[in-house]
Amino acid sequence: MSGISYLAAAIDGFKEEMTKRGYIEGENIRYTILSTESDLEEYKIFSKKFVEDGVDLVFCYPTEAALALKEATEGTDIPVVFGVTNIEGTDLVKSVREPGGNITGVRYPGPDLAIKRLEFMLEIVPDAKRILLPYSSELPVCGPQLEVLPEAAERLGVELIYAGAKTPEELEAIFNEYDSQEEIGFDAIVSIAEAFAVEPVTFLTMIKFANKHNIPMGGALMQYDGYSSLFGININEYVTGQLAAGLADKILKGEDVSKIPVVTDEDFIQINYRELKKQGFDIPESVLNQADEIIR
């Protein structure tokens, strides 16, 4: 069950790794792929369908998909393997070492990434003092990230400005309000790890505003319709799929899903060097050397 097209490579990684492990599509394994774009109701509908179909295992992402599946599969023997999923504040698992129930997977290190994104922006714009944090206030993944950021901001000597919105329309209204002011009131925009940063409509709302006012924006690397953020600190979703396949293989071979430890993704740093130069930033080698991928 796929919840964000931005993360579609997770499916490719999962299927390729399963093939390496001897699961040949059309011979001894069959995939049903249901996809949406962060639609909470469709997560529930898809989850119900998987239960009704009596599937042998579900691989899902992101967090909201995992939550829907955990609820839908409760009381069944259908194992769930999640990816790109925050476990902090979600009650998805009892513990990393022994998740319990019918679910395990690949943890998305959301709070860690949120801090690293803030730190990295300040390496690019060291004089920034006020940072805007736009986010979807409807998604549970945001809470644990927002909880850890104030302490990091105090350590870094910056002020955080929160811009939570329930819908893309609310987010647009927030930026329209800032656009009408004589002084914007913040020096950079940092996206935490949530959907608004990577969905085309909301991304365009933010990036068009940022470019109009020469305000740097980064956090998740997103390129769409000729626009691009400056950098992204995320996970490699293809690798997430591969890791999840390893867990699925154990389950299909008879291991108890409740005792298979959750594994954690490593961060993956991407820099759009071309966009940074276009916007007039002089990036030191110390920053470039941290990147796993540089777009030139």
Coordinates of C-alpha atoms in Angstrom, one line a residue:
M1 CA 0.0 0.0 0.0
S2 CA 1.6 3.1 -1.3
G3 CA 0.8 6.5 0.2
I4 CA 3.0 9.0 -1.5
S5 CA 4.2 8.9 -5.1
Y6 CA 7.3 10.7 -4.1
L7 CA 8.3 7.5 -2.3
A8 CA 7.4 5.1 -5.1
A9 CA 11.0 3.8 -5.4
A10 CA 10.3 1.9 -2.2
I11 CA 8.1 -0.5 -4.2
D12 CA 10.9 -1.0 -6.7
G13 CA 13.4 -1.7 -4.0
F14 CA 11.1 -4.2 -2.3
K15 CA 10.3 -6.1 -5.4
E16 CA 13.9 -6.3 -6.6
E17 CA 15.1 -7.5 -3.3
M18 CA 12.3 -10.1 -3.1
T19 CA 13.4 -11.3 -6.6
K20 CA 17.0 -11.7 -5.3
R21 CA 15.6 -13.8 -2.5
G22 CA 13.8 -16.2 -4.8
Y23 CA 10.3 -14.7 -5.1
I24 CA 9.6 -14.6 -8.8
E25 CA 6.6 -12.5 -9.8
G26 CA 4.0 -14.6 -11.6
E27 CA 5.6 -17.9 -10.4
N28 CA 5.6 -18.0 -6.6
I29 CA 4.5 -14.5 -5.7
R30 CA 1.8 -12.0 -6.8
Y31 CA 1.7 -8.3 -5.9
T32 CA -1.4 -6.1 -5.6
I33 CA -0.4 -2.5 -5.4
L34 CA -2.9 0.1 -4.2
S35 CA -1.8 3.8 -4.2
T36 CA -3.1 7.1 -3.0
E37 CA -1.7 10.5 -2.1
S38 CA -1.9 10.9 1.7
D39 CA -5.7 10.3 1.6
L40 CA -6.6 9.0 5.1
E41 CA -9.9 7.6 4.0
E42 CA -8.4 5.7 1.1
Y43 CA -5.9 4.1 3.5
K44 CA -8.8 2.7 5.5
I45 CA -10.5 1.5 2.3
F46 CA -7.4 -0.2 1.0
S47 CA -6.6 -1.8 4.3
K48 CA -10.1 -3.3 4.5
K49 CA -9.7 -4.7 0.9
F50 CA -6.4 -6.4 1.8
V51 CA -8.1 -8.0 4.8
E52 CA -11.1 -9.1 2.8
D53 CA -8.8 -10.6 0.1
G54 CA -6.9 -12.6 2.8
V55 CA -3.4 -11.6 1.6
D56 CA -0.4 -13.3 3.0
L57 CA 1.5 -10.0 3.9
V58 CA 1.3 -6.3 3.4
F59 CA 4.2 -3.9 2.8
C60 CA 3.1 -0.3 3.3
Y61 CA 4.3 3.3 3.6
P62 CA 4.2 5.9 5.1
T63 CA 3.1 6.2 8.7
E64 CA -0.5 6.9 8.2
A65 CA -0.8 3.8 5.9
A66 CA 0.8 1.7 8.7
L67 CA -1.6 3.0 11.3
A68 CA -4.6 2.2 9.1
L69 CA -3.3 -1.3 8.4
K70 CA -2.6 -2.0 12.0
E71 CA -6.2 -1.2 12.9
A72 CA -7.7 -3.1 10.0
T73 CA -5.6 -6.2 10.5
E74 CA -6.1 -6.4 14.3
G75 CA -7.4 -9.9 15.2
T76 CA -6.2 -11.4 11.9
D77 CA -3.0 -13.3 11.1
I78 CA -2.0 -11.0 8.3
P79 CA 1.5 -9.6 9.0
V80 CA 2.3 -6.0 8.1
V81 CA 5.8 -4.7 7.2
F82 CA 6.0 -0.9 7.2
G83 CA 8.5 1.5 5.7
V84 CA 9.1 5.3 5.8
T85 CA 7.2 5.2 9.1
N86 CA 7.6 7.1 12.3
I87 CA 7.1 4.9 15.4
E88 CA 7.5 7.8 17.9
G89 CA 4.2 8.8 19.3
T90 CA 2.2 6.3 17.2
D91 CA 1.9 3.2 19.4
L92 CA 2.6 1.1 16.3
V93 CA 5.0 -1.2 18.1
K94 CA 5.7 -2.1 21.7
S95 CA 9.4 -1.7 21.3
V96 CA 12.1 -1.7 18.6
R97 CA 13.6 -5.0 19.8
E98 CA 10.3 -6.8 20.1
P99 CA 7.5 -5.0 18.2
G100 CA 4.7 -7.3 19.3
G101 CA 1.4 -8.0 17.5
N102 CA 1.4 -8.5 13.7
I103 CA 3.6 -5.6 12.7
T104 CA 7.3 -4.7 12.2
G105 CA 9.2 -2.7 9.7
V106 CA 11.7 0.0 8.8
R107 CA 11.6 3.0 11.1
Y108 CA 11.7 6.4 9.5
P109 CA 14.0 8.6 11.8
G110 CA 11.7 11.7 11.5
P111 CA 12.8 13.6 14.7
D112 CA 16.5 13.0 13.9
L113 CA 15.9 14.2 10.3
A114 CA 14.0 17.3 11.5
I115 CA 17.0 18.4 13.6
K116 CA 19.5 17.7 10.9
R117 CA 17.5 19.7 8.3
L118 CA 17.5 22.7 10.6
E119 CA 21.2 22.4 11.3
F120 CA 22.0 22.0 7.6
M121 CA 20.0 25.1 6.6
L122 CA 22.0 27.1 9.1
E123 CA 25.2 25.8 7.4
I124 CA 23.9 27.2 4.2
V125 CA 22.5 30.4 5.7
P126 CA 24.5 31.0 8.9
D127 CA 23.0 34.4 9.5
A128 CA 19.4 33.2 9.6
K129 CA 17.7 33.9 12.9
R130 CA 14.0 33.1 12.3
I131 CA 13.0 29.9 10.6
L132 CA 9.5 29.1 9.3
L133 CA 8.3 25.5 9.7
P134 CA 5.3 24.8 7.5
Y135 CA 3.6 21.4 8.2
S136 CA 0.4 19.5 7.9
S137 CA -1.3 19.7 11.3
E138 CA -3.5 16.7 10.4
L139 CA -0.7 14.2 10.2
P140 CA 0.6 12.4 13.4
V141 CA 4.1 12.3 12.0
C142 CA 4.6 16.0 12.7
G143 CA 4.1 15.9 16.5
P144 CA 7.3 14.0 17.5
Q145 CA 9.4 16.2 15.1
L146 CA 8.0 19.4 16.5
E147 CA 8.6 18.3 20.0
V148 CA 12.4 17.9 19.5
L149 CA 13.0 21.1 17.5
P150 CA 12.7 23.8 20.2
E151 CA 15.7 22.4 22.1
A152 CA 17.7 22.3 18.9
A153 CA 16.6 25.8 18.0
E154 CA 17.7 27.1 21.4
R155 CA 21.1 25.4 21.0
L156 CA 21.5 26.9 17.5
G157 CA 20.3 30.4 18.5
V158 CA 17.3 30.6 16.2
E159 CA 13.6 31.3 16.6
L160 CA 11.1 28.9 15.1
I161 CA 7.9 30.1 13.5
Y162 CA 5.2 27.5 13.1
A163 CA 2.8 27.4 10.1
G164 CA 0.5 24.4 10.6
A165 CA -2.3 23.9 8.2
K166 CA -5.0 21.2 7.8
T167 CA -5.4 21.5 4.1
P168 CA -3.5 22.8 1.0
E169 CA -5.9 25.7 0.9
E170 CA -5.1 26.7 4.5
L171 CA -1.4 26.6 3.7
E172 CA -1.9 28.8 0.7
A173 CA -3.8 31.3 2.9
I174 CA -1.0 31.4 5.4
F175 CA 1.5 32.2 2.6
N176 CA -0.8 34.8 1.1
E177 CA -1.0 36.5 4.4
Y178 CA 2.8 36.7 4.6
D179 CA 2.9 37.9 1.1
S180 CA 0.6 40.9 2.0
Q181 CA 2.9 42.1 4.7
E182 CA 5.6 44.7 4.3
E183 CA 8.2 42.6 6.2
I184 CA 8.1 38.8 5.8
G185 CA 9.5 38.2 9.3
F186 CA 11.6 35.0 8.7
D187 CA 14.9 34.2 7.0
A188 CA 14.5 30.7 5.8
I189 CA 11.9 27.9 5.3
V190 CA 12.7 24.4 6.5
S191 CA 10.3 21.5 5.7
I192 CA 10.1 18.9 8.4
A193 CA 9.5 15.3 7.3
E194 CA 5.8 15.3 6.2
A195 CA 3.6 15.4 3.1
F196 CA 3.3 19.1 2.3
A197 CA 7.0 19.3 1.4
V198 CA 6.7 16.7 -1.3
E199 CA 3.2 17.0 -2.7
P200 CA 3.2 19.2 -5.9
V201 CA 0.4 21.6 -4.9
T202 CA 1.7 22.5 -1.5
F203 CA 5.3 22.4 -2.6
L204 CA 4.5 25.0 -5.3
T205 CA 2.7 27.2 -2.8
M206 CA 5.9 27.3 -0.7
I207 CA 8.6 27.4 -3.3
K208 CA 6.9 30.1 -5.4
F209 CA 6.7 32.3 -2.3
A210 CA 10.3 31.5 -1.3
N211 CA 11.7 32.4 -4.7
K212 CA 9.6 35.6 -5.0
H213 CA 11.1 36.8 -1.7
N214 CA 14.6 35.3 -2.1
I215 CA 14.1 33.2 0.9
P216 CA 16.0 29.8 1.0
M217 CA 13.9 26.7 1.3
G218 CA 15.1 23.2 2.0
G219 CA 14.5 20.1 4.1
A220 CA 13.1 17.7 1.5
L221 CA 14.6 17.8 -2.0
M222 CA 11.7 18.3 -4.3
Q223 CA 11.8 19.3 -8.0
Y224 CA 8.6 20.1 -9.8
D225 CA 7.4 22.3 -12.7
G226 CA 10.8 24.0 -13.0
Y227 CA 11.1 24.7 -9.3
S228 CA 13.4 23.1 -6.8
S229 CA 14.2 23.2 -3.1
L230 CA 17.9 23.7 -2.2
F231 CA 18.6 20.5 -0.3
G232 CA 17.0 17.4 1.2
I233 CA 17.9 15.2 4.2
N234 CA 15.8 12.2 3.9
I235 CA 16.1 8.4 3.6
N236 CA 16.8 6.5 0.4
E237 CA 13.3 5.0 -0.2
Y238 CA 14.7 2.4 -2.5
V239 CA 16.9 1.1 0.3
T240 CA 13.9 1.2 2.6
G241 CA 12.1 -1.2 0.2
Q242 CA 15.1 -3.5 0.2
L243 CA 15.3 -3.6 4.0
A244 CA 11.5 -4.2 4.2
A245 CA 11.9 -7.1 1.8
G246 CA 14.4 -8.7 4.1
L247 CA 11.9 -8.6 6.9
A248 CA 9.1 -9.9 4.7
D249 CA 11.3 -12.8 3.7
K250 CA 11.8 -13.8 7.3
I251 CA 8.0 -13.7 7.9
L252 CA 7.1 -15.7 4.8
K253 CA 9.7 -18.3 5.9
G254 CA 7.9 -18.7 9.3
E255 CA 9.6 -16.3 11.7
D256 CA 7.3 -14.7 14.3
V257 CA 6.6 -11.2 13.1
S258 CA 6.0 -10.0 16.7
K259 CA 9.7 -10.8 17.5
I260 CA 11.4 -9.5 14.4
P261 CA 13.1 -6.2 15.5
V262 CA 12.3 -3.0 13.7
V263 CA 15.3 -1.6 11.7
T264 CA 16.1 2.0 11.1
D265 CA 16.8 3.9 7.9
E266 CA 20.0 5.9 7.6
D267 CA 19.8 9.5 6.4
F268 CA 20.6 10.5 2.8
I269 CA 21.7 14.0 2.0
Q270 CA 21.0 15.6 -1.4
I271 CA 22.1 19.1 -2.5
N272 CA 20.9 20.9 -5.6
Y273 CA 24.1 22.7 -6.3
R274 CA 22.7 24.2 -9.5
E275 CA 19.8 25.8 -7.6
L276 CA 22.1 27.0 -4.9
K277 CA 24.4 28.8 -7.4
K278 CA 21.4 30.2 -9.2
Q279 CA 20.2 31.8 -6.0
G280 CA 23.6 33.2 -5.3
F281 CA 24.8 30.9 -2.4
D282 CA 28.5 30.2 -2.1
I283 CA 28.6 26.8 -0.6
P284 CA 31.8 25.7 1.3
E285 CA 33.4 22.4 0.5
S286 CA 32.6 21.3 4.1
V287 CA 28.9 21.4 3.2
L288 CA 29.2 19.7 -0.2
N289 CA 31.4 16.9 1.3
Q290 CA 28.5 15.9 3.5
A291 CA 26.2 15.1 0.5
D292 CA 25.4 11.6 -0.8
E293 CA 24.1 13.2 -4.0
I294 CA 24.9 16.5 -5.6
I295 CA 22.8 17.8 -8.5
R296 CA 25.0 20.0 -10.8

